[in-house]
C-alpha positions as a printed NumPy array, in Angstrom:
array([[ -55.996,   11.865,   35.017],
       [ -57.478,   15.501,   35.153],
       [ -61.088,   15.112,   37.091],
       [ -62.69 ,   18.306,   35.038],
       [ -61.916,   16.495,   31.685],
       [ -64.991,   16.838,   29.536],
       [ -66.994,   18.57 ,   32.097],
       [ -69.484,   19.419,   29.575],
       [ -69.401,   16.227,   28.76 ],
       [ -70.397,   15.023,   32.179],
       [ -73.44 ,   17.932,   31.469],
       [ -74.541,   16.041,   28.908],
       [ -74.315,   12.577,   30.269],
       [ -76.544,   13.983,   33.075],
       [ -79.251,   15.011,   30.359],
       [ -79.247,   11.667,   28.218],
       [ -78.6  ,    9.82 ,   30.791],
       [ -75.801,    7.759,   28.967],
       [ -73.497,    8.008,   32.048],
       [ -73.186,    4.561,   34.054],
       [ -72.278,    3.718,   37.265],
       [ -69.09 ,    6.458,   37.267],
       [ -71.221,    9.271,   36.002],
       [ -69.846,   11.021,   38.933],
       [ -66.292,    8.893,   39.786],
       [ -64.806,    9.378,   36.826],
       [ -64.16 ,   12.185,   34.705],
       [ -64.529,   11.713,   30.235],
       [ -65.352,   11.518,   29.058],
       [ -66.973,   10.118,   28.036],
       [ -64.44 ,    6.702,   27.747],
       [ -62.061,    7.094,   30.226],
       [ -61.928,    4.231,   32.964],
       [ -61.517,    4.471,   36.597],
       [ -59.068,    1.32 ,   36.186],
       [ -56.599,    3.789,   34.428],
       [ -53.565,    4.508,   35.837],
       [ -52.556,    8.219,   37.095],
       [ -53.065,   10.584,   33.823],
       [ -54.007,    7.162,   32.044],
       [ -57.176,    6.187,   30.52 ],
       [ -58.488,    2.711,   30.276],
       [ -58.265,    3.06 ,   26.916],
       [ -55.122,    3.577,   26.837],
       [ -52.33 ,    1.75 ,   25.642],
       [ -48.381,    0.77 ,   25.031],
       [ -46.597,   -0.702,   22.828],
       [ -45.445,   -4.512,   23.029],
       [ -41.552,   -4.735,   21.357],
       [ -42.168,   -6.543,   18.711],
       [ -44.594,   -3.829,   17.233],
       [ -42.942,   -0.799,   18.588],
       [ -39.288,   -2.088,   17.619],
       [ -39.689,   -0.078,   14.638],
       [ -39.771,    2.778,   16.536],
       [ -36.542,    4.282,   18.268],
       [ -36.332,    4.561,   22.332],
       [ -37.531,    2.639,   24.994],
       [ -40.49 ,    0.348,   24.097],
       [ -43.373,   -0.792,   26.681],
       [ -42.647,   -4.501,   26.696],
       [ -45.265,   -6.449,   29.028],
       [ -44.569,  -10.054,   29.82 ],
       [ -46.188,  -12.632,   27.513],
       [ -48.471,  -13.904,   29.008],
       [ -49.647,  -10.412,   30.536],
       [ -49.682,   -9.322,   26.916],
       [ -52.006,  -12.   ,   25.32 ],
       [ -54.339,  -10.542,   28.434],
       [ -54.017,   -7.186,   27.821],
       [ -55.018,   -8.087,   24.104],
       [ -57.663,   -9.587,   25.37 ],
       [ -59.211,   -6.971,   27.183],
       [ -57.976,   -4.556,   25.013],
       [ -60.358,   -6.528,   22.399],
       [ -63.518,   -6.408,   24.402],
       [ -63.469,   -3.642,   25.773],
       [ -63.518,   -1.149,   22.49 ],
       [ -65.964,   -3.813,   21.306],
       [ -67.96 ,   -3.102,   24.615],
       [ -67.661,    0.489,   24.376],
       [ -68.411,    0.222,   20.233],
       [ -71.923,   -1.545,   20.608],
       [ -72.624,    0.591,   23.781],
       [ -72.415,    3.726,   21.565],
       [ -74.529,    2.508,   19.136],
       [ -77.3  ,    1.281,   21.358],
       [ -76.967,    4.876,   22.955],
       [ -77.954,    6.234,   20.073],
       [ -80.966,    3.535,   19.097],
       [ -82.066,    3.973,   22.785],
       [ -84.03 ,    7.484,   22.066],
       [ -85.288,    5.823,   18.16 ],
       [ -86.864,    2.827,   20.178],
       [ -88.084,    5.444,   22.571],
       [ -89.385,    7.3  ,   19.316],
       [ -90.792,    4.852,   17.913],
       [ -92.642,    2.956,   20.82 ],
       [ -94.306,    6.417,   21.726],
       [ -93.38 ,    6.237,   24.68 ],
       [ -92.69 ,    9.992,   25.093],
       [ -96.14 ,   11.096,   24.109],
       [ -97.607,    8.338,   26.852],
       [ -95.395,    9.768,   29.777],
       [ -96.73 ,   13.581,   28.361],
       [-100.294,   12.79 ,   28.112],
       [-100.124,   10.867,   31.838],
       [ -98.143,   14.214,   33.096],
       [-100.234,   16.747,   31.786],
       [-103.639,   14.934,   32.68 ],
       [-102.081,   14.697,   36.75 ],
       [-101.585,   19.022,   36.393],
       [-101.575,   21.069,   33.976],
       [ -98.963,   22.893,   35.719],
       [ -95.459,   23.171,   33.685],
       [ -93.227,   22.505,   37.184],
       [ -95.322,   19.342,   37.839],
       [ -94.905,   17.805,   34.782],
       [ -91.721,   18.518,   34.328],
       [ -91.214,   16.534,   37.589],
       [ -93.868,   13.723,   36.628],
       [ -92.379,   13.593,   32.46 ],
       [ -88.275,   13.659,   33.087],
       [ -88.047,   11.116,   35.581],
       [ -90.171,    8.804,   33.911],
       [ -88.18 ,    9.115,   30.568],
       [ -84.769,    9.13 ,   32.06 ],
       [ -85.536,    5.676,   33.939],
       [ -86.96 ,    4.152,   30.609],
       [ -83.236,    5.505,   29.332],
       [ -81.663,    3.86 ,   32.043],
       [ -83.189,    0.677,   32.156],
       [ -82.738,    0.229,   28.453],
       [ -78.955,    0.966,   29.418],
       [ -78.794,   -1.255,   31.912],
       [ -77.835,   -4.462,   30.593],
       [ -74.725,   -2.475,   28.983],
       [ -74.144,   -0.85 ,   32.882],
       [ -73.423,   -4.866,   33.448],
       [ -71.611,   -5.874,   30.782],
       [ -69.615,   -3.549,   31.532],
       [ -68.862,   -4.235,   35.281],
       [ -68.809,   -8.292,   34.411],
       [ -65.918,   -7.261,   32.063],
       [ -63.986,   -5.593,   34.297],
       [ -64.475,   -8.211,   36.735],
       [ -63.469,  -11.228,   34.688],
       [ -60.314,   -9.823,   33.471],
       [ -59.665,   -8.638,   37.51 ],
       [ -59.818,   -5.206,   37.36 ],
       [ -62.888,   -4.684,   39.46 ],
       [ -63.624,   -6.382,   43.158],
       [ -67.041,   -5.204,   43.375],
       [ -69.621,   -7.463,   44.352],
       [ -72.524,   -7.228,   42.451],
       [ -74.388,   -6.076,   45.259],
       [ -72.278,   -3.276,   45.905],
       [ -72.486,   -1.798,   42.584],
       [ -76.192,   -1.778,   41.996],
       [ -76.252,    0.488,   44.934],
       [ -73.4  ,    2.474,   43.388],
       [ -75.804,    2.076,   40.153],
       [ -78.961,    3.389,   41.829],
       [ -77.142,    6.162,   43.815],
       [ -76.071,    7.341,   40.446],
       [ -79.783,    7.027,   39.041],
       [ -80.644,    9.25 ,   41.925],
       [ -78.134,   12.156,   41.197],
       [ -78.712,   11.882,   37.406],
       [ -82.912,   12.297,   37.824],
       [ -82.041,   15.204,   40.041],
       [ -80.059,   16.71 ,   37.779],
       [ -81.478,   15.377,   34.8  ],
       [ -85.044,   16.865,   36.02 ],
       [ -83.553,   20.145,   36.731],
       [ -81.83 ,   20.754,   33.225],
       [ -85.001,   19.256,   31.138],
       [ -86.766,   21.96 ,   33.234],
       [ -84.402,   24.656,   32.292],
       [ -84.222,   23.515,   28.517],
       [ -88.028,   23.88 ,   27.894],
       [ -88.059,   26.584,   29.236],
       [ -85.988,   28.697,   27.302],
       [ -87.398,   26.364,   24.565],
       [ -90.993,   27.919,   25.227],
       [ -89.433,   30.95 ,   25.94 ],
       [ -87.22 ,   31.553,   22.373],
       [ -88.107,   28.857,   20.018],
       [ -85.157,   30.252,   18.185],
       [ -82.138,   31.063,   20.137],
       [ -82.701,   28.109,   22.431],
       [ -79.543,   26.375,   22.238],
       [ -77.53 ,   29.2  ,   22.675],
       [ -79.372,   30.72 ,   26.178],
       [ -79.768,   26.796,   27.291],
       [ -75.794,   26.411,   26.895],
       [ -75.59 ,   30.041,   29.147],
       [ -77.951,   29.186,   31.831],
       [ -76.003,   25.353,   32.122],
       [ -72.891,   27.215,   32.746],
       [ -73.237,   27.71 ,   36.862],
       [ -75.31 ,   24.439,   37.465],
       [ -72.265,   22.546,   35.405],
       [ -69.645,   24.591,   37.471],
       [ -71.707,   24.395,   40.748],
       [ -71.54 ,   20.244,   40.246],
       [ -68.358,   20.508,   39.8  ],
       [ -67.816,   22.462,   42.751],
       [ -69.632,   20.186,   44.822],
       [ -68.439,   17.154,   43.441],
       [ -65.49 ,   16.368,   46.167],
       [ -67.23 ,   17.252,   48.942],
       [ -70.536,   15.454,   48.28 ],
       [ -70.611,   13.366,   45.267],
       [ -67.789,   11.483,   45.086],
       [ -67.844,   10.227,   48.775],
       [ -71.005,    9.014,   47.835],
       [ -68.81 ,    5.882,   46.076],
       [ -65.572,    6.738,   47.497],
       [ -64.022,    6.767,   52.009],
       [ -61.361,    9.856,   51.44 ],
       [ -59.102,    9.823,   54.026],
       [ -56.76 ,   13.599,   54.266],
       [ -52.809,   11.992,   53.346],
       [ -51.46 ,   13.767,   56.246],
       [ -53.248,   11.236,   58.378],
       [ -52.093,    8.071,   56.506],
       [ -48.627,    8.79 ,   54.62 ],
       [ -47.215,   11.854,   56.906],
       [ -43.793,   10.582,   55.545],
       [ -45.396,   11.117,   52.332],
       [ -46.54 ,   14.68 ,   52.607],
       [ -43.252,   15.861,   53.502],
       [ -41.876,   14.753,   50.121],
       [ -45.014,   15.898,   48.314],
       [ -44.741,   19.524,   49.993],
       [ -40.928,   19.161,   48.616],
       [ -42.459,   18.865,   45.183],
       [ -44.878,   21.805,   45.619],
       [ -42.38 ,   24.325,   46.715],
       [ -40.102,   22.783,   43.801],
       [ -42.834,   23.978,   41.119],
       [ -43.434,   26.884,   43.316],
       [ -46.993,   26.277,   44.937],
       [ -48.909,   26.015,   47.76 ],
       [ -51.214,   22.979,   48.171],
       [ -51.591,   22.897,   51.838],
       [ -51.804,   19.392,   53.002],
       [ -55.702,   18.957,   53.653],
       [ -55.967,   19.373,   50.148],
       [ -54.075,   15.634,   49.86 ],
       [ -56.363,   13.068,   50.288],
       [ -56.339,    9.138,   49.981],
       [ -58.751,    7.133,   48.195],
       [ -60.091,    3.869,   49.361],
       [ -60.163,    2.709,   45.743],
       [ -59.04 ,   -0.912,   46.623],
       [ -62.382,   -1.833,   48.389],
       [ -63.514,   -1.875,   44.458],
       [ -60.902,   -1.774,   41.966],
       [ -57.135,   -2.956,   41.6  ],
       [ -55.842,   -0.488,   39.095],
       [ -53.534,    2.742,   39.681],
       [ -55.115,    6.19 ,   39.654],
       [ -54.455,    9.654,   40.942],
       [ -56.505,   13.114,   39.583],
       [ -57.253,   16.672,   40.114],
       [ -60.668,   17.771,   40.851],
       [ -62.438,   20.51 ,   41.928],
       [ -61.927,   24.621,   41.911],
       [ -61.679,   27.238,   44.521],
       [ -62.721,   25.821,   47.939],
       [ -63.467,   22.232,   46.754],
       [ -59.781,   21.954,   44.598],
       [ -57.883,   19.071,   45.878],
       [ -55.624,   16.119,   44.849],
       [ -56.909,   12.525,   45.168],
       [ -54.201,    9.722,   45.   ],
       [ -55.881,    5.812,   45.218],
       [ -54.548,    3.248,   47.691],
       [ -54.299,    1.135,   45.434],
       [ -51.519,    3.62 ,   43.444],
       [ -50.029,    3.88 ,   47.609],
       [ -49.087,    0.249,   47.83 ],
       [ -47.567,   -0.498,   44.126],
       [ -45.784,    2.784,   43.556],
       [ -42.882,    3.437,   44.657],
       [ -42.546,    6.707,   46.041],
       [ -40.369,    8.743,   43.85 ],
       [ -43.325,    7.147,   41.358],
       [ -45.935,    8.518,   43.577],
       [ -43.836,   11.292,   43.359],
       [ -44.217,   11.958,   39.87 ],
       [ -47.749,   11.009,   39.447],
       [ -48.417,   13.86 ,   41.966],
       [ -45.955,   16.162,   39.694],
       [ -47.926,   14.934,   36.641],
       [ -51.728,   16.121,   38.579],
       [ -49.991,   19.312,   39.474],
       [ -49.298,   20.284,   36.043],
       [ -53.069,   20.436,   35.77 ],
       [ -53.017,   23.435,   37.907],
       [ -50.421,   25.093,   37.759],
       [ -50.794,   25.166,   33.674],
       [ -54.525,   26.195,   33.453],
       [ -55.543,   22.848,   32.379],
       [ -58.647,   22.989,   34.305],
       [ -60.34 ,   26.506,   32.92 ],
       [ -58.804,   26.109,   29.94 ],
       [ -60.182,   22.572,   28.683],
       [ -63.502,   23.166,   30.487],
       [ -63.726,   26.546,   28.242],
       [ -62.729,   24.826,   24.636],
       [ -65.113,   21.899,   25.55 ],
       [ -67.637,   24.204,   26.553],
       [ -67.046,   26.232,   23.515],
       [ -67.183,   22.735,   20.788],
       [ -70.403,   22.011,   23.173],
       [ -71.701,   25.554,   22.01 ],
       [ -71.298,   24.45 ,   18.073],
       [ -73.06 ,   21.091,   18.977],
       [ -75.859,   22.471,   20.651],
       [ -76.367,   24.905,   17.645],
       [ -76.41 ,   21.683,   14.948],
       [ -78.702,   20.155,   17.102],
       [ -81.016,   22.423,   17.21 ],
       [ -80.711,   22.594,   13.218],
       [ -81.299,   18.353,   13.353],
       [ -83.985,   18.535,   15.823],
       [ -86.211,   20.867,   13.637],
       [ -85.67 ,   18.841,   10.714],
       [ -86.47 ,   15.814,   12.374],
       [ -89.234,   16.715,   13.631],
       [ -90.814,   18.451,   10.529],
       [ -90.483,   15.148,    9.189],
       [ -91.544,   12.637,   11.349],
       [ -93.215,   14.546,   14.697],
       [ -96.924,   13.536,   13.633],
       [ -95.669,    9.726,   13.562],
       [ -93.898,   10.035,   16.447],
       [ -97.074,   11.871,   18.503],
       [ -94.452,   15.353,   18.95 ],
       [ -96.692,   18.626,   18.692],
       [ -93.621,   20.458,   18.377],
       [ -90.055,   21.735,   19.884],
       [ -91.622,   23.015,   22.673],
       [ -93.157,   19.54 ,   23.573],
       [ -92.494,   17.132,   26.4  ],
       [ -91.961,   14.566,   24.019],
       [ -89.551,   16.059,   21.719],
       [ -86.777,   15.309,   24.577],
       [ -86.262,   11.258,   22.875],
       [ -85.289,   13.447,   19.577],
       [ -83.   ,   15.806,   21.111],
       [ -81.118,   13.396,   23.413],
       [ -80.758,   11.337,   19.436],
       [ -79.411,   14.158,   17.956],
       [ -77.201,   15.003,   20.697],
       [ -76.117,   11.607,   21.253],
       [ -75.214,   11.275,   18.125],
       [ -73.385,   14.855,   17.553],
       [ -71.574,   14.007,   20.754],
       [ -70.032,   11.125,   19.365],
       [ -69.46 ,   12.227,   16.391],
       [ -67.156,   14.823,   17.947],
       [ -64.803,   12.52 ,   20.006],
       [ -61.674,   12.606,   18.507],
       [ -61.866,   16.75 ,   18.804],
       [ -62.564,   16.146,   22.43 ],
       [ -59.739,   13.631,   22.794],
       [ -57.296,   15.428,   20.902],
       [ -57.473,   18.509,   23.085],
       [ -57.268,   15.953,   26.407],
       [ -54.263,   14.377,   25.273],
       [ -52.516,   17.255,   24.205],
       [ -52.852,   18.785,   28.196],
       [ -52.143,   15.506,   29.506],
       [ -48.603,   15.474,   27.269],
       [ -48.107,   19.073,   28.766],
       [ -48.492,   17.651,   32.367],
       [ -46.781,   14.826,   31.77 ],
       [ -43.574,   17.279,   31.104],
       [ -44.593,   19.434,   33.837],
       [ -44.532,   16.54 ,   36.134],
       [ -40.902,   15.439,   34.728],
       [ -39.343,   19.288,   35.105],
       [ -41.133,   19.181,   38.394],
       [ -38.864,   16.418,   39.871],
       [ -35.507,   17.592,   38.175],
       [ -33.535,   17.614,   40.922],
       [ -35.959,   16.62 ,   43.433],
       [ -35.763,   13.05 ,   42.578],
       [ -32.503,   11.161,   40.525],
       [ -33.213,   10.043,   37.018],
       [ -36.971,   11.365,   37.311],
       [ -37.06 ,   10.075,   33.194],
       [ -36.467,    6.311,   34.427],
       [ -38.87 ,    6.929,   37.499],
       [ -41.845,    7.888,   35.206],
       [ -41.208,    5.145,   32.624],
       [ -41.165,    2.417,   34.965],
       [ -43.954,    3.532,   36.285],
       [ -45.8  ,    3.857,   32.901],
       [ -44.874,    0.394,   32.478],
       [ -45.781,   -1.043,   36.06 ],
       [ -49.153,    0.752,   36.083],
       [ -49.889,   -0.436,   32.105],
       [ -49.091,   -4.11 ,   33.755],
       [ -51.817,   -3.66 ,   36.045],
       [ -54.56 ,   -2.035,   34.184],
       [ -54.118,   -3.961,   30.857],
       [ -53.358,   -0.879,   29.166],
       [ -53.593,   -1.828,   25.47 ],
       [ -50.188,   -2.858,   23.778],
       [ -50.82 ,   -2.024,   20.525],
       [ -52.688,    0.604,   19.684],
       [ -53.882,    0.944,   16.136],
       [ -54.149,    5.106,   14.657],
       [ -57.793,    4.519,   14.634],
       [ -58.027,    3.598,   17.906],
       [ -56.188,    6.145,   19.244],
       [ -58.263,    8.665,   17.924],
       [ -61.791,    7.399,   18.751],
       [ -60.511,    5.989,   22.616],
       [ -57.963,    7.562,   23.581],
       [ -58.056,   10.974,   25.694],
       [ -54.036,   10.792,   26.856],
       [ -51.266,    9.736,   24.529],
       [ -50.817,    6.026,   23.572],
       [ -48.489,    4.28 ,   26.311],
       [ -45.418,    3.867,   23.226],
       [ -45.76 ,    7.92 ,   23.427],
       [ -45.555,    8.236,   27.147],
       [ -42.705,    5.597,   28.061],
       [ -40.244,    7.105,   24.925],
       [ -41.288,   10.759,   25.969],
       [ -40.365,   10.016,   30.029],
       [ -37.273,    7.944,   28.839],
       [ -35.983,   10.688,   26.641],
       [ -37.167,   14.189,   27.863],
       [ -33.817,   15.606,   28.96 ],
       [ -33.376,   19.102,   28.105],
       [ -30.46 ,   20.075,   30.972],
       [ -27.892,   17.751,   29.713],
       [ -28.787,   19.041,   26.437],
       [ -27.923,   22.901,   26.838],
       [ -31.945,   23.308,   26.679],
       [ -34.084,   25.194,   29.254],
       [ -37.372,   23.361,   30.43 ],
       [ -40.396,   24.433,   29.297],
       [ -42.255,   24.931,   32.341],
       [ -40.046,   24.946,   35.671],
       [ -36.026,   25.853,   36.013]])
């Protein structure tokens, strides 16, 4: 899993406070789950043998009991995501209908005429209202994970994480709102562009400090060399095979088992904060060759420059959404501003309109963001297979076996439809990954591998 995935969507989620418990613990996107396997989102699927028999090549066929459980979980999870997305759109409309934003604005203006003081009062009040209205769906999400055995986190611990997440989101959200309205007041027609530019260094700063400051608030990270010294030696062989240098002090083990049961690994940060993280559940349940493949996949994201590429693409897409949001928000305020108690776009009370517009546009753009992510994840799979060639025997079988094992543990969807793939999958589907892993072999076919000779 590429931890930088949809970093710009993380920015939108912070601004809108639509991210729940794992806003900074998991990436995007928006819809990926911490219970997913390395490079595999929670909604990522596999194919049950009866369905995939129409396709050529290896198929994923979980045992009958596990198959039914995965189908039940996937159906419930998709329903949760769909209803939660619709509710996320309705929240700002309810705030507009109840005229809460102008009430908070009037209160902030009575306290102080200074804009900076006003935002310190107004922004947290509105964001907390949004968080409280979204809380039932956060509770639903955790309840769903617990009921299917994907989470072992108790409710007290979950509440502590939720509150920590809100504090982080309130700090960043207030800062972003202050910047947003400062830009709107100075450039009413081009604020969408200047705000996008102004937010870039803040987003990159958050991405830089995330593995150093934010992630440790939720999990414990231990240098892999201290817990798995023999594994580090083998990982260094993979690193050297790819012509890279990843110091052992940049490899970490995360105590995911304290809260989760799934398998995962990810890369995160950049510069001095760049690191590779492997969940302790992966180390406990996967074989050493499987762990090496997982690491090779994550290494591929850095070698192939997926992080800067995807951040750039997502940022450009978000710039388009900001422009459309600017046009739509002007239209909405012109028709309903008086009824909602909004004086204009520069008014603090216009924030629910911007939240509604950006939430809706981001939701509609989800298939595009997912398609970009699926491409990069597929190429990381290819790199992982190539970098393991000569290091691990039958690396294709190893990768396919891992996808099968992690699919069963993570209750991956056994038979995702095309519609589900488009809307919920930021990785290739499990049938695609199993078939590719088991069949990709350019060496015996006399062909040159694409990335690692």
